[in-house]
Amino acid sequence: QSLSQSVSSLCLMQKSASDYNNFDREFLSEKPKLSYSDKNLIESMDQSAFDGFSFINPKFEQLLDK
């Protein structure tokens, strides 16, 4: 079985884009939390890979407007 056939069969098991039945129940029961980001570390890294990147999540934008 090829990789593309394997991927296709995995995708077919999903009932919808929001189907989470293949996720571990313990994982799903954990409360989400934001990852800590060290501003100094981020600023010390080469950010050129993000040149021209302008996407902002619309839901996040709504939070900023409040």
mmCIF file of C-alpha atoms in Angstrom:
data_model
loop_
_atom_site.group_PDB
_atom_site.id
_atom_site.type_symbol
_atom_site.label_atom_id
_atom_site.label_comp_id
_atom_site.label_asym_id
_atom_site.label_seq_id
_atom_site.Cartn_x
_atom_site.Cartn_y
_atom_site.Cartn_z
ATOM 1 C CA GLN A 1 0.000 0.000 0.000
ATOM 2 C CA SER A 2 1.418 3.373 -1.008
ATOM 3 C CA LEU A 3 1.676 6.378 1.266
ATOM 4 C CA SER A 4 -1.015 8.249 -0.666
ATOM 5 C CA GLN A 5 -3.397 5.283 -0.303
ATOM 6 C CA SER A 6 -2.685 5.177 3.444
ATOM 7 C CA VAL A 7 -3.334 8.892 3.826
ATOM 8 C CA SER A 8 -6.520 8.623 1.747
ATOM 9 C CA SER A 9 -7.863 5.795 3.874
ATOM 10 C CA LEU A 10 -7.123 7.768 7.052
ATOM 11 C CA CYS A 11 -8.969 10.785 5.707
ATOM 12 C CA LEU A 12 -11.958 8.644 4.796
ATOM 13 C CA MET A 13 -12.369 7.620 8.423
ATOM 14 C CA GLN A 14 -13.209 11.196 9.379
ATOM 15 C CA LYS A 15 -16.910 11.988 9.345
ATOM 16 C CA SER A 16 -16.272 15.724 9.019
ATOM 17 C CA ALA A 17 -13.510 18.330 9.325
ATOM 18 C CA SER A 18 -14.351 18.665 13.025
ATOM 19 C CA ASP A 19 -14.416 14.900 13.720
ATOM 20 C CA TYR A 20 -12.201 14.275 16.756
ATOM 21 C CA ASN A 21 -12.963 10.579 17.355
ATOM 22 C CA ASN A 22 -9.383 9.529 16.576
ATOM 23 C CA PHE A 23 -7.935 11.699 19.342
ATOM 24 C CA ASP A 24 -7.135 10.257 22.739
ATOM 25 C CA ARG A 25 -9.886 11.008 25.297
ATOM 26 C CA GLU A 26 -7.331 11.981 27.952
ATOM 27 C CA PHE A 27 -5.781 14.489 25.537
ATOM 28 C CA LEU A 28 -9.208 15.942 24.750
ATOM 29 C CA SER A 29 -10.074 16.329 28.441
ATOM 30 C CA GLU A 30 -7.057 18.545 29.168
ATOM 31 C CA LYS A 31 -7.693 22.272 29.409
ATOM 32 C CA PRO A 32 -5.927 24.208 26.644
ATOM 33 C CA LYS A 33 -3.193 26.597 27.673
ATOM 34 C CA LEU A 34 -1.018 28.988 25.748
ATOM 35 C CA SER A 35 2.620 28.147 25.325
ATOM 36 C CA TYR A 36 5.127 30.420 27.014
ATOM 37 C CA SER A 37 7.244 32.358 24.536
ATOM 38 C CA ASP A 38 10.492 34.018 25.540
ATOM 39 C CA LYS A 39 10.479 37.423 23.822
ATOM 40 C CA ASN A 40 14.291 37.688 23.959
ATOM 41 C CA LEU A 41 14.717 34.274 22.357
ATOM 42 C CA ILE A 42 12.261 35.104 19.581
ATOM 43 C CA GLU A 43 13.929 38.454 18.914
ATOM 44 C CA SER A 44 17.351 36.774 18.727
ATOM 45 C CA MET A 45 16.190 34.375 15.993
ATOM 46 C CA ASP A 46 16.295 35.122 12.269
ATOM 47 C CA GLN A 47 12.785 36.282 11.427
ATOM 48 C CA SER A 48 13.367 36.632 7.666
ATOM 49 C CA ALA A 49 11.329 33.465 7.027
ATOM 50 C CA PHE A 50 8.288 35.529 8.021
ATOM 51 C CA ASP A 51 8.962 38.447 5.647
ATOM 52 C CA GLY A 52 5.705 39.385 3.950
ATOM 53 C CA PHE A 53 3.629 37.274 6.322
ATOM 54 C CA SER A 54 0.567 39.300 7.198
ATOM 55 C CA PHE A 55 -2.112 36.865 8.396
ATOM 56 C CA ILE A 56 -3.803 37.644 11.694
ATOM 57 C CA ASN A 57 -6.451 35.266 12.969
ATOM 58 C CA PRO A 58 -9.764 37.184 12.693
ATOM 59 C CA LYS A 59 -10.878 35.872 16.092
ATOM 60 C CA PHE A 60 -7.674 37.219 17.661
ATOM 61 C CA GLU A 61 -8.193 40.546 15.904
ATOM 62 C CA GLN A 62 -11.653 40.794 17.492
ATOM 63 C CA LEU A 63 -10.099 40.322 20.935
ATOM 64 C CA LEU A 64 -7.645 43.147 20.264
ATOM 65 C CA ASP A 65 -10.484 45.475 19.247
ATOM 66 C CA LYS A 66 -12.264 45.062 22.606
#
